[in-house]
Short mmCIF file of C-alpha atoms (C1' of nucleotides) in Angstrom, two decimals:
data_model
loop_
_atom_site.label_atom_id
_atom_site.label_comp_id
_atom_site.label_asym_id
_atom_site.label_seq_id
_atom_site.Cartn_x
_atom_site.Cartn_y
_atom_site.Cartn_z
CA MET A 1 9.39 126.78 -48.05
CA ALA A 2 9.99 130.36 -48.43
CA ARG A 3 11.98 131.42 -51.37
CA ARG A 4 14.99 133.38 -50.33
CA ASP A 5 16.81 136.16 -52.29
CA LYS A 6 20.57 135.95 -51.73
CA SER A 7 21.01 139.39 -53.00
CA ASP A 8 18.59 140.84 -50.32
CA ALA A 9 19.79 140.57 -46.85
CA ARG A 10 17.06 142.50 -45.38
CA ALA A 11 14.48 140.38 -46.57
CA GLN A 12 16.11 137.08 -45.11
CA PRO A 13 19.85 137.22 -44.23
CA SER A 14 21.84 134.07 -45.55
CA CYS A 15 24.49 132.65 -43.48
CA VAL A 16 26.49 132.38 -46.33
CA ASP A 17 26.64 136.26 -46.87
CA CYS A 18 27.28 136.89 -43.13
CA THR A 19 29.87 139.27 -43.26
CA ALA A 20 32.23 137.76 -40.96
CA ARG A 21 30.55 134.22 -40.31
CA THR A 22 31.08 134.23 -36.56
CA PHE A 23 32.37 130.69 -36.54
CA ALA A 24 34.10 130.67 -39.89
CA ALA A 25 36.37 133.60 -39.18
CA TYR A 26 39.21 131.52 -38.71
CA GLY A 27 38.72 129.14 -41.62
CA ALA A 28 37.58 126.55 -39.24
CA VAL A 29 34.28 126.05 -40.36
CA ALA A 30 34.19 125.38 -44.16
CA PHE A 31 31.94 127.34 -46.37
CA ARG A 32 29.45 124.64 -46.84
CA GLU A 33 28.91 124.46 -42.92
CA SER A 34 27.30 127.86 -42.77
CA GLN A 35 24.75 126.35 -44.56
CA GLY A 36 24.15 123.77 -41.85
CA ILE A 37 24.15 126.58 -39.49
CA GLN A 38 21.56 128.31 -41.34
CA ARG A 39 19.26 125.54 -40.78
CA LEU A 40 19.35 125.93 -37.17
CA ARG A 41 18.67 129.45 -37.03
CA ARG A 42 15.48 130.06 -35.30
CA GLU A 43 14.51 133.68 -36.21
CA VAL A 44 16.04 136.83 -37.51
CA ARG A 45 15.26 139.96 -35.49
CA ARG A 46 15.50 143.49 -36.24
CA VAL A 47 16.14 146.03 -33.64
CA LYS A 48 16.04 149.90 -33.79
CA ALA A 49 19.06 151.97 -32.65
CA LYS A 50 19.21 152.28 -28.99
CA ARG A 51 16.98 149.78 -27.99
CA ILE A 52 17.71 147.20 -25.60
CA ILE A 53 18.72 143.71 -26.86
CA HIS A 54 19.22 141.96 -23.73
CA ARG A 55 18.96 143.06 -20.15
CA GLU A 56 21.09 142.10 -17.27
CA ARG A 57 20.18 139.27 -15.24
CA GLU A 58 17.32 138.16 -17.42
CA ALA A 59 17.43 134.58 -18.82
CA LEU A 60 19.10 134.06 -21.97
CA ASP A 61 18.29 130.86 -23.62
CA ALA A 62 18.96 132.38 -27.25
CA PHE A 63 22.19 132.49 -28.55
CA TYR A 64 22.43 135.81 -30.95
CA THR A 65 24.83 136.84 -33.72
CA LEU A 66 25.04 140.16 -35.00
CA PHE A 67 24.42 140.05 -38.75
CA ASP A 68 24.24 143.79 -39.41
CA GLY A 69 24.77 147.20 -37.53
CA TRP A 70 26.53 147.72 -34.32
CA ALA A 71 25.81 147.08 -30.88
CA PHE A 72 27.56 146.90 -27.47
CA ARG A 73 27.62 145.02 -24.08
CA PHE A 74 27.63 146.82 -20.92
CA ARG A 75 26.79 147.03 -17.23
CA LEU A 76 25.30 149.85 -15.24
CA LEU A 77 26.29 150.88 -11.55
CA ASP A 78 23.67 151.73 -8.75
CA ASP A 79 24.48 155.45 -9.40
CA GLY A 80 24.38 155.29 -13.07
CA ARG A 81 27.82 154.98 -14.11
CA ARG A 82 28.12 152.86 -17.16
CA GLN A 83 30.88 150.72 -18.53
CA ILE A 84 30.97 149.53 -22.13
CA LEU A 85 32.55 146.04 -21.89
CA SER A 86 32.96 145.35 -25.77
CA PHE A 87 31.45 146.56 -29.05
CA LEU A 88 29.67 144.08 -31.18
CA LEU A 89 30.41 144.46 -35.09
CA PRO A 90 28.87 142.40 -37.88
CA GLY A 91 29.60 139.08 -37.33
CA SER A 92 30.04 139.16 -33.75
CA PRO A 93 28.69 136.62 -31.13
CA ILE A 94 26.64 138.03 -28.38
CA GLY A 95 27.36 136.23 -25.12
CA LEU A 96 28.88 132.44 -25.63
CA PRO A 97 27.16 129.49 -27.27
CA LEU A 98 27.13 127.24 -24.28
CA ARG A 99 24.86 124.41 -23.57
CA GLY A 100 23.57 125.99 -20.44
CA SER A 101 21.53 129.20 -20.33
CA PRO A 102 23.23 131.20 -17.91
CA ARG A 103 21.64 134.42 -16.96
CA ALA A 104 24.27 137.16 -18.58
CA HIS A 105 25.65 139.52 -16.33
CA PHE A 106 25.72 142.27 -18.83
CA SER A 107 23.09 144.03 -20.83
CA VAL A 108 23.17 144.57 -24.73
CA GLN A 109 22.03 147.60 -26.53
CA ALA A 110 21.75 148.46 -30.24
CA LEU A 111 23.92 151.22 -31.15
CA THR A 112 22.66 151.41 -34.88
CA ASP A 113 19.69 149.74 -36.32
CA VAL A 114 20.75 145.88 -36.08
CA THR A 115 19.81 142.57 -37.72
CA LEU A 116 20.11 139.56 -35.53
CA CYS A 117 20.21 135.90 -35.99
CA VAL A 118 18.64 133.70 -33.07
CA PHE A 119 19.84 130.32 -32.41
CA ASP A 120 19.03 127.95 -29.54
CA ARG A 121 22.27 127.60 -27.41
CA ALA A 122 21.80 123.87 -26.75
CA GLU A 123 21.12 123.18 -30.27
CA LEU A 124 23.91 125.10 -31.79
CA ALA A 125 26.32 123.81 -29.33
CA ASP A 126 25.41 120.13 -30.21
CA TYR A 127 25.59 121.17 -33.86
CA LEU A 128 29.24 122.46 -33.40
CA GLY A 129 30.13 119.45 -31.60
CA SER A 130 29.04 116.98 -34.22
CA VAL A 131 30.85 119.14 -37.10
CA SER A 132 34.55 118.51 -37.88
CA LYS A 133 36.39 121.22 -36.40
CA GLY A 134 33.51 122.92 -35.01
CA TRP A 135 34.96 123.24 -31.43
CA SER A 136 38.13 124.35 -32.80
CA SER A 137 36.29 126.98 -34.21
CA LEU A 138 34.62 127.76 -31.02
CA GLU A 139 37.87 127.65 -29.28
CA ALA A 140 39.21 130.18 -31.64
CA CYS A 141 36.24 132.16 -30.78
CA TYR A 142 36.92 132.07 -27.17
CA VAL A 143 40.64 132.83 -27.43
CA ARG A 144 40.03 135.96 -29.29
CA LEU A 145 37.39 137.08 -26.75
CA TYR A 146 39.62 136.46 -24.25
CA GLU A 147 42.61 138.28 -25.93
CA ALA A 148 40.59 141.39 -26.85
CA ASN A 149 39.46 141.63 -23.15
CA ASP A 150 43.05 141.45 -21.73
CA GLU A 151 43.97 144.08 -24.48
CA ARG A 152 41.26 146.43 -23.10
CA LEU A 153 42.28 145.90 -19.44
CA ILE A 154 46.01 147.07 -20.64
CA ASP A 155 44.20 150.17 -22.11
CA LEU A 156 42.20 150.98 -18.84
CA GLY A 157 45.00 150.21 -16.48
CA ARG A 158 48.06 151.42 -17.76
CA ARG A 159 47.47 153.90 -20.88
CA SER A 160 46.86 157.51 -20.87
CA ALA A 161 43.63 158.89 -22.40
CA ARG A 162 45.62 159.77 -25.69
CA GLU A 163 46.97 156.26 -25.81
CA ARG A 164 43.65 154.50 -25.22
CA ILE A 165 41.78 156.31 -28.01
CA ALA A 166 44.72 155.51 -30.42
CA SER A 167 44.64 151.97 -29.36
CA PHE A 168 40.86 151.93 -29.55
CA ILE A 169 40.56 153.42 -33.09
CA LEU A 170 43.49 150.79 -34.16
CA GLU A 171 41.27 148.03 -32.60
CA LEU A 172 38.32 148.91 -34.51
CA ARG A 173 40.10 149.53 -37.77
CA GLY A 174 41.52 145.76 -37.40
CA ARG A 175 38.16 144.51 -36.73
CA LEU A 176 36.76 146.29 -39.90
CA LEU A 177 39.79 145.40 -42.05
CA GLY A 178 39.02 141.86 -41.62
CA GLN A 179 35.64 142.68 -43.03
CA GLY A 180 36.67 144.74 -46.01
CA LYS A 181 34.79 147.60 -44.78
CA ILE A 182 37.47 150.12 -44.98
CA VAL A 183 37.98 152.36 -48.05
CA ASN A 184 40.92 154.66 -48.26
CA GLU A 185 41.66 154.44 -44.39
CA THR A 186 37.95 155.72 -43.91
CA ILE A 187 35.75 153.71 -41.50
CA TYR A 188 32.33 153.82 -40.53
CA PHE A 189 32.03 155.37 -37.04
CA PRO A 190 28.60 155.55 -35.59
CA LEU A 191 30.02 156.26 -32.15
CA LYS A 192 29.20 159.29 -30.03
CA ARG A 193 31.92 160.54 -27.51
CA GLN A 194 29.70 159.22 -24.63
CA HIS A 195 30.09 155.53 -25.96
CA ILE A 196 33.67 156.04 -26.33
CA ALA A 197 34.05 157.59 -22.95
CA ASP A 198 31.91 154.76 -21.35
CA ALA A 199 34.22 152.18 -23.11
CA LEU A 200 37.53 153.75 -22.25
CA GLY A 201 36.77 155.01 -18.77
CA LEU A 202 36.91 158.46 -19.42
CA THR A 203 34.12 161.50 -19.79
CA PRO A 204 32.75 162.49 -23.13
CA VAL A 205 34.49 166.11 -22.48
CA HIS A 206 37.66 164.77 -22.32
CA VAL A 207 37.19 162.65 -25.15
CA GLY A 208 36.06 165.47 -27.19
CA ARG A 209 39.27 167.18 -26.19
CA VAL A 210 41.65 164.41 -27.03
CA LEU A 211 39.93 163.54 -30.51
CA GLY A 212 40.20 167.42 -31.18
CA GLN A 213 43.94 167.23 -30.52
CA LEU A 214 44.33 164.11 -32.96
CA VAL A 215 42.74 165.84 -35.65
CA ALA A 216 44.55 169.16 -35.18
CA ASP A 217 47.73 167.10 -35.33
CA LYS A 218 46.53 165.54 -38.52
CA ILE A 219 46.64 162.10 -37.27
CA ILE A 220 42.94 161.43 -37.81
CA GLU A 221 39.96 162.99 -39.65
CA LEU A 222 36.39 163.07 -38.29
CA GLY A 223 33.12 163.12 -40.34
CA ARG A 224 29.55 162.54 -40.09
CA ASP A 225 29.65 158.91 -38.83
CA SER A 226 33.16 158.38 -40.34
CA LEU A 227 36.68 158.56 -39.07
CA THR A 228 39.67 158.53 -41.61
CA VAL A 229 43.25 157.50 -40.20
CA LEU A 230 45.62 159.92 -41.53
CA ASP A 231 48.84 159.12 -39.83
CA HIS A 232 48.68 155.13 -39.37
CA ARG A 233 52.28 155.26 -37.68
CA ALA A 234 51.46 157.85 -35.21
CA LEU A 235 48.70 155.82 -33.85
CA GLU A 236 50.64 152.92 -33.80
CA ASP A 237 53.50 154.75 -31.91
CA LEU A 238 50.74 155.92 -29.37
CA ALA A 239 49.28 152.54 -28.88
CA ARG A 240 52.80 150.88 -28.66
CA MET B 1 55.74 102.38 -10.86
CA ALA B 2 56.60 104.83 -8.14
CA ARG B 3 54.67 104.87 -5.04
CA ARG B 4 52.73 107.79 -4.15
CA ASP B 5 51.92 109.10 -0.78
CA LYS B 6 48.65 110.86 -0.77
CA SER B 7 49.25 112.86 2.60
CA ASP B 8 52.40 114.31 1.10
CA ALA B 9 51.47 116.68 -1.55
CA ARG B 10 54.85 118.15 -1.84
CA ALA B 11 56.21 114.66 -2.71
CA GLN B 12 53.86 114.01 -5.25
CA PRO B 13 50.55 115.88 -5.61
CA SER B 14 47.20 114.07 -6.19
CA CYS B 15 44.55 115.40 -8.54
CA VAL B 16 42.14 114.42 -6.07
CA ASP B 17 43.73 116.51 -3.24
CA CYS B 18 44.02 119.55 -5.61
CA THR B 19 42.68 122.64 -3.54
CA ALA B 20 40.08 123.55 -6.11
CA ARG B 21 40.15 120.82 -8.80
CA THR B 22 40.21 123.16 -11.51
CA PHE B 23 37.72 121.50 -13.73
CA ALA B 24 35.55 120.11 -10.83
CA ALA B 25 35.10 123.31 -9.31
CA TYR B 26 31.45 123.41 -10.52
CA GLY B 27 30.75 119.90 -9.74
CA ALA B 28 30.65 119.02 -13.37
CA VAL B 29 33.63 116.52 -13.32
CA ALA B 30 33.09 113.89 -10.55
CA PHE B 31 35.46 113.02 -8.16
CA ARG B 32 36.54 109.92 -9.87
CA GLU B 33 37.34 111.80 -12.93
CA SER B 34 40.00 113.65 -11.34
CA GLN B 35 41.91 110.08 -10.99
CA GLY B 36 41.39 110.03 -14.73
CA ILE B 37 42.98 113.48 -15.29
CA GLN B 38 45.91 112.51 -13.10
CA ARG B 39 46.78 109.92 -15.48
CA LEU B 40 47.31 112.47 -17.96
CA ARG B 41 49.36 114.73 -16.07
CA ARG B 42 52.78 114.93 -17.52
CA GLU B 43 54.87 116.26 -14.74
CA VAL B 44 54.87 118.43 -11.73
CA ARG B 45 56.81 121.41 -11.61
CA ARG B 46 58.00 123.58 -8.45
CA VAL B 47 58.96 127.31 -9.24
CA LYS B 48 60.35 129.55 -6.90
CA ALA B 49 58.72 132.95 -6.03
CA LYS B 50 59.44 135.81 -8.72
CA ARG B 51 60.63 133.37 -11.21
CA ILE B 52 58.96 133.53 -14.82
CA ILE B 53 56.64 130.62 -15.52
CA HIS B 54 55.69 131.60 -19.13
CA ARG B 55 57.22 134.39 -21.24
CA GLU B 56 55.04 136.24 -23.83
CA ARG B 57 54.89 134.98 -27.27
CA GLU B 58 56.70 131.99 -26.57
CA ALA B 59 55.28 128.68 -27.82
CA LEU B 60 53.17 127.13 -25.07
CA ASP B 61 52.27 123.52 -25.70
CA ALA B 62 51.77 122.53 -22.28
CA PHE B 63 48.71 123.54 -20.15
CA TYR B 64 49.44 124.43 -16.73
CA THR B 65 47.33 124.40 -13.62
CA LEU B 66 48.31 125.93 -10.30
CA PHE B 67 48.48 123.21 -7.54
CA ASP B 68 49.72 125.27 -4.81
CA GLY B 69 50.86 128.70 -4.47
CA TRP B 70 50.08 132.25 -6.09
CA ALA B 71 51.07 133.58 -9.57
CA PHE B 72 49.95 136.13 -12.01
CA ARG B 73 49.53 136.79 -15.69
CA PHE B 74 50.84 140.16 -16.98
CA ARG B 75 51.84 142.13 -19.62
CA LEU B 76 54.76 144.69 -20.02
CA LEU B 77 54.61 147.82 -22.54
CA ASP B 78 57.60 148.86 -24.29
CA ASP B 79 58.44 151.72 -21.40
CA GLY B 80 58.33 149.15 -18.50
CA ARG B 81 54.59 149.75 -17.36
CA ARG B 82 53.23 146.44 -16.18
CA GLN B 83 49.47 145.43 -16.41
CA ILE B 84 48.64 142.33 -14.13
CA LEU B 85 45.94 140.72 -15.99
CA SER B 86 44.86 138.35 -13.32
CA PHE B 87 46.07 136.53 -10.36
CA LEU B 88 46.04 132.56 -10.29
CA LEU B 89 45.16 130.98 -7.04
CA PRO B 90 45.55 127.23 -6.24
CA GLY B 91 43.21 125.42 -8.81
CA SER B 92 43.39 127.98 -11.35
CA PRO B 93 44.22 127.23 -15.05
CA ILE B 94 46.86 129.01 -16.86
CA GLY B 95 45.73 129.88 -20.23
CA LEU B 96 43.03 127.54 -21.81
CA PRO B 97 43.12 124.05 -22.37
CA LEU B 98 42.71 124.37 -26.33
CA ARG B 99 43.88 121.79 -28.88
CA GLY B 100 45.98 124.19 -30.64
CA SER B 101 48.92 125.66 -29.07
CA PRO B 102 48.63 129.15 -29.33
CA ARG B 103 51.44 131.38 -28.33
CA ALA B 104 49.95 133.17 -25.44
CA HIS B 105 50.12 137.07 -25.55
CA PHE B 106 50.75 137.32 -21.72
CA SER B 107 53.57 136.34 -19.35
CA VAL B 108 53.15 134.36 -16.05
CA GLN B 109 55.11 134.93 -13.09
CA ALA B 110 55.05 132.96 -9.72
CA LEU B 111 54.25 135.28 -6.74
CA THR B 112 55.13 132.92 -4.17
CA ASP B 113 56.77 129.45 -4.55
CA VAL B 114 54.44 127.49 -6.51
CA THR B 115 53.68 123.96 -7.81
CA LEU B 116 52.15 123.36 -11.02
CA CYS B 117 50.77 120.37 -12.78
CA VAL B 118 51.69 119.79 -16.52
CA PHE B 119 49.45 118.55 -19.11
CA ASP B 120 49.63 118.45 -22.88
CA ARG B 121 47.14 120.55 -24.26
CA ALA B 122 45.69 118.43 -27.16
CA GLU B 123 45.59 115.37 -24.80
CA LEU B 124 43.72 116.94 -22.11
CA ALA B 125 41.25 118.48 -24.53
CA ASP B 126 40.53 115.08 -26.22
CA TYR B 127 40.05 113.53 -22.62
CA LEU B 128 37.88 116.34 -21.46
CA GLY B 129 35.81 115.78 -24.79
CA SER B 130 35.48 112.13 -24.34
CA VAL B 131 34.26 112.49 -20.50
CA SER B 132 30.72 112.75 -19.83
CA LYS B 133 30.12 116.66 -18.85
CA GLY B 134 33.90 117.16 -19.91
CA TRP B 135 32.94 120.06 -21.98
CA SER B 136 30.30 121.39 -19.82
CA SER B 137 33.01 121.66 -17.17
CA LEU B 138 35.17 123.31 -19.77
CA GLU B 139 32.36 125.94 -20.54
CA ALA B 140 31.78 126.81 -16.96
CA CYS B 141 35.58 127.46 -16.77
CA TYR B 142 35.42 129.79 -19.80
CA VAL B 143 32.35 131.52 -18.59
CA ARG B 144 33.97 132.06 -15.22
CA LEU B 145 37.28 133.67 -16.65
CA TYR B 146 34.84 135.68 -19.15
CA GLU B 147 32.96 137.21 -16.11
CA ALA B 148 36.03 138.13 -14.16
CA ASN B 149 37.46 140.03 -16.87
CA ASP B 150 34.42 141.99 -17.19
CA GLU B 151 34.28 142.79 -13.69
CA ARG B 152 37.98 143.80 -13.74
CA LEU B 153 37.02 146.29 -16.64
CA ILE B 154 34.28 147.73 -14.70
CA ASP B 155 36.82 148.38 -11.77
CA LEU B 156 39.39 149.95 -13.95
CA GLY B 157 36.80 152.00 -16.15
CA ARG B 158 34.59 153.10 -13.77
CA ARG B 159 35.49 152.89 -10.08
CA SER B 160 37.54 155.23 -7.92
CA ALA B 161 40.91 153.75 -6.37
CA ARG B 162 39.05 153.22 -3.10
CA GLU B 163 36.11 151.45 -4.87
CA ARG B 164 38.45 149.35 -6.96
CA ILE B 165 40.52 148.12 -3.93
CA ALA B 166 37.28 147.15 -2.07
CA SER B 167 36.18 145.35 -5.08
CA PHE B 168 39.17 143.56 -5.48
CA ILE B 169 39.52 142.56 -1.78
CA LEU B 170 36.10 140.90 -2.00
CA GLU B 171 36.95 139.15 -5.35
CA LEU B 172 40.00 137.71 -3.58
CA ARG B 173 38.00 136.90 -0.50
CA GLY B 174 35.23 135.38 -2.51
CA ARG B 175 37.84 132.89 -4.56
CA LEU B 176 39.48 131.95 -1.43
CA LEU B 177 36.16 131.26 0.57
CA GLY B 178 35.40 128.46 -2.06
CA GLN B 179 38.63 126.75 -0.85
CA GLY B 180 38.01 126.86 2.79
CA LYS B 181 41.07 129.15 3.16
CA ILE B 182 39.51 131.63 5.26
CA VAL B 183 39.67 131.62 9.01
CA ASN B 184 37.75 134.39 10.80
CA GLU B 185 37.83 136.67 7.92
CA THR B 186 41.38 136.64 7.73
CA ILE B 187 43.10 135.57 4.42
CA TYR B 188 46.40 134.82 3.35
CA PHE B 189 47.59 137.75 1.19
CA PRO B 190 50.97 137.89 -0.06
CA LEU B 191 50.52 140.67 -2.38
CA LYS B 192 52.84 143.81 -2.28
CA ARG B 193 51.60 147.13 -3.01
CA GLN B 194 53.26 147.12 -6.58
CA HIS B 195 51.16 144.08 -7.41
CA ILE B 196 47.73 145.52 -6.29
CA ALA B 197 48.63 148.77 -8.23
CA ASP B 198 49.68 147.11 -11.36
CA ALA B 199 46.65 144.82 -11.14
CA LEU B 200 44.04 147.93 -10.63
CA GLY B 201 45.94 150.66 -12.70
CA LEU B 202 47.06 152.67 -9.76
CA THR B 203 50.55 153.59 -8.18
CA PRO B 204 52.02 151.69 -5.39
CA VAL B 205 52.04 154.89 -3.41
CA HIS B 206 48.42 155.53 -3.88
CA VAL B 207 47.43 151.93 -3.02
CA GLY B 208 49.56 152.59 0.27
CA ARG B 209 47.63 155.53 0.80
CA VAL B 210 44.09 153.95 0.46
CA LEU B 211 44.78 150.82 2.36
CA GLY B 212 46.07 152.95 5.03
CA GLN B 213 42.73 154.94 4.99
CA LEU B 214 40.83 151.39 5.08
CA VAL B 215 42.71 150.35 8.17
CA ALA B 216 42.33 153.58 9.82
CA ASP B 217 38.39 153.43 9.00
CA LYS B 218 38.51 149.84 10.71
CA ILE B 219 37.32 148.38 7.39
CA ILE B 220 40.34 145.99 7.16
CA GLU B 221 43.22 145.12 9.37
CA LEU B 222 46.59 144.10 7.42
CA GLY B 223 49.27 141.72 8.92
CA ARG B 224 52.29 140.42 7.61
CA ASP B 225 51.10 138.44 4.55
CA SER B 226 47.54 138.55 5.89
CA LEU B 227 44.45 140.68 5.39
CA THR B 228 41.58 140.49 7.74
CA VAL B 229 38.01 141.77 6.72
CA LEU B 230 36.49 143.65 9.52
CA ASP B 231 33.51 145.51 8.19
CA HIS B 232 32.41 143.23 5.40
CA ARG B 233 29.36 145.69 4.76
CA ALA B 234 31.52 148.68 4.25
CA LEU B 235 33.40 146.98 1.56
CA GLU B 236 30.32 145.90 -0.32
CA ASP B 237 29.03 149.15 -0.17
CA LEU B 238 32.11 150.46 -1.65
CA ALA B 239 32.23 147.88 -4.24
CA ARG B 240 28.59 148.19 -4.99
"C1'" DC C 1 12.04 176.13 -39.12
"C1'" DG C 2 11.92 174.62 -34.40
"C1'" DC C 3 13.31 171.03 -31.31
"C1'" DT C 4 16.60 167.86 -29.53
"C1'" DA C 5 20.72 165.51 -29.29
"C1'" DT C 6 25.52 166.26 -29.35
"C1'" DT C 7 29.85 168.88 -29.52
"C1'" DT C 8 32.56 172.31 -28.20
"C1'" DT C 9 34.60 175.57 -24.98
"C1'" DG C 10 36.36 177.57 -20.37
"C1'" DA C 11 37.09 177.85 -15.75
"C1'" DC C 12 37.84 175.29 -12.00
"C1'" DA C 13 38.88 171.38 -8.72
"C1'" DG C 14 40.31 167.29 -7.24
"C1'" DC C 15 42.05 162.57 -7.53
"C1'" DC C 16 45.96 160.39 -8.33
"C1'" DG C 17 50.90 160.49 -10.06
"C1'" DT C 18 55.55 161.65 -9.14
"C1'" DC C 19 59.60 162.28 -6.87
"C1'" DA C 20 62.45 161.86 -3.13
"C1'" DA C 21 63.45 161.12 1.70
"C1'" DT C 22 62.34 158.30 5.71
"C1'" DG C 23 61.54 154.32 8.22
"C1'" DA C 24 60.44 149.67 8.97
"C1'" DA C 25 60.74 144.36 8.11
"C1'" DC C 26 63.33 140.94 6.87
"C1'" DG C 27 67.27 137.46 5.79
"C1'" DT C 28 71.78 136.45 6.11
"C1'" DG C 29 76.12 136.10 8.16
"C1'" DG C 30 79.30 136.90 11.55
"C1'" DC D 1 72.51 138.11 19.24
"C1'" DC D 2 73.61 141.95 16.71
"C1'" DA D 3 75.59 144.30 12.17
"C1'" DC D 4 74.30 145.08 7.55
"C1'" DG D 5 72.16 145.20 2.93
"C1'" DT D 6 67.96 144.46 0.66
"C1'" DT D 7 63.22 145.15 0.06
"C1'" DC D 8 59.04 147.17 1.04
"C1'" DA D 9 56.07 150.76 3.15
"C1'" DT D 10 55.36 155.48 4.45
"C1'" DT D 11 55.13 160.40 4.24
"C1'" DG D 12 54.80 164.99 2.30
"C1'" DA D 13 55.29 168.39 -1.19
"C1'" DC D 14 54.15 169.10 -5.62
"C1'" DG D 15 52.05 168.84 -10.31
"C1'" DG D 16 49.42 167.33 -13.76
"C1'" DC D 17 45.91 164.63 -16.26
"C1'" DT D 18 41.43 164.18 -16.26
"C1'" DG D 19 36.60 165.18 -14.39
"C1'" DT D 20 32.96 168.58 -13.13
"C1'" DC D 21 29.89 172.06 -14.33
"C1'" DA D 22 27.88 175.17 -17.17
"C1'" DA D 23 26.87 177.73 -21.38
"C1'" DA D 24 27.02 178.24 -25.93
"C1'" DA D 25 27.44 176.79 -30.53
"C1'" DT D 26 26.49 173.13 -33.86
"C1'" DA D 27 24.18 169.38 -36.12
"C1'" DG D 28 20.62 166.40 -36.94
"C1'" DC D 29 15.62 165.56 -37.94
"C1'" DG D 30 11.11 165.91 -38.63
#
DNA sequence: CGCTATTTTGACAGCCGTCAATGAACGTGG
DNA sequence: CCACGTTCATTGACGGCTGTCAAAATAGCG
């Protein structure tokens, strides 16, 4: 059996170290369970930024979780319009760990360099069914996805560009907060204008305008691959 | 024990008769199971049109399914803007049949007069866990909700008003089709302009304009509480 | 240091929102 | 069967948020 160096995730990521331990995020799966899960892991894959991880309509027997890096789910319309359905951060599951192997109706692309953990759907589903609180943990996972989706619907349906962007920043901040990845309100922010636009139903040009305003209003600060929240209150007022 | 008359659903709806048998929609729960489910049913509630079935943030120990009539999930912003998250048709579950009793983050309102079946969340979850294929059936249910949500995101993010409405009509048609509720491409359609607007991120006035165009283009026909698809191909081209 | 990707800026257009008035449909009661 | 109130749909004028297009500036990267 190969030796594993816990401190070097790049060599062989450990589920125990996983930033947000996908199924443990809500305390439902105990620490020791993550070692059980690790035994089920088939493979660790590394994918370069901008590479496609999964293409729409292709079979998806595997269940992936994101160990490190950012990715996003999206769909393309015939004429090239792109809708980003959600961003995947470290710890996020990609798709659902179901017994069946449905052809996902969305594609997934790496946004930064990415490390994935690969599981067999059926095997993982069986395991979660056998572990105490395994299903509750899964359920929590479903509920969270469900709620996030509804939240995004409100953004796109009933909020202005400025409000959407405020809400979006707060959402990202919240997700990163749970991972201890925020220092002085500064978060890692690898998104381009085009990504934000395609997620929020806007154009990159207009996203640029609005971000510019938020910076001018001293509500946020933008750096190279980073974003700092200067006026948290103002953002919350915008996002309501 | 009270006698039940299968032929009179208004008196005491039978799960066997349920239009779309929520968990059977995908063939996962066999016919005989629906009798098992019926034993778990706590109550049958009737609600008048426009009444609130569930209010945001209030505890929701019960799990409802819609036996008859239409309803919708929605959320209100502080200033009164409303986003309709989804429409609930006969057979639709309201929320998720989880073990926990989360406070749903959305409200539910009856659109027409409605008949609800009420279950205890935990009890139903246990039952589905014990029945062969019970979980697969639940999973199918999750996947379907997940996909429908993603579809709506594409509508709101990347489609014009005309395209959204076309896509929306086709979605409703598809859902009703599975229930044998379409005659000559004419579907029951109790929605007001305001409902469509709040679901698709538009204003009632503009929805009216676009529907007017679709009628003028002989793509659809509108009647009192009914909608007829005249040019199915044109709708699909619009919705892509 | 040159190339590419990305951002910024400005002018302009258009889709859709807003507002307000009119009209149609419906349920109810006399 | 008609009068009345309520709800909903329609219409037109107008405005604005956001999209489109193109060019210039900047940043990133080998």
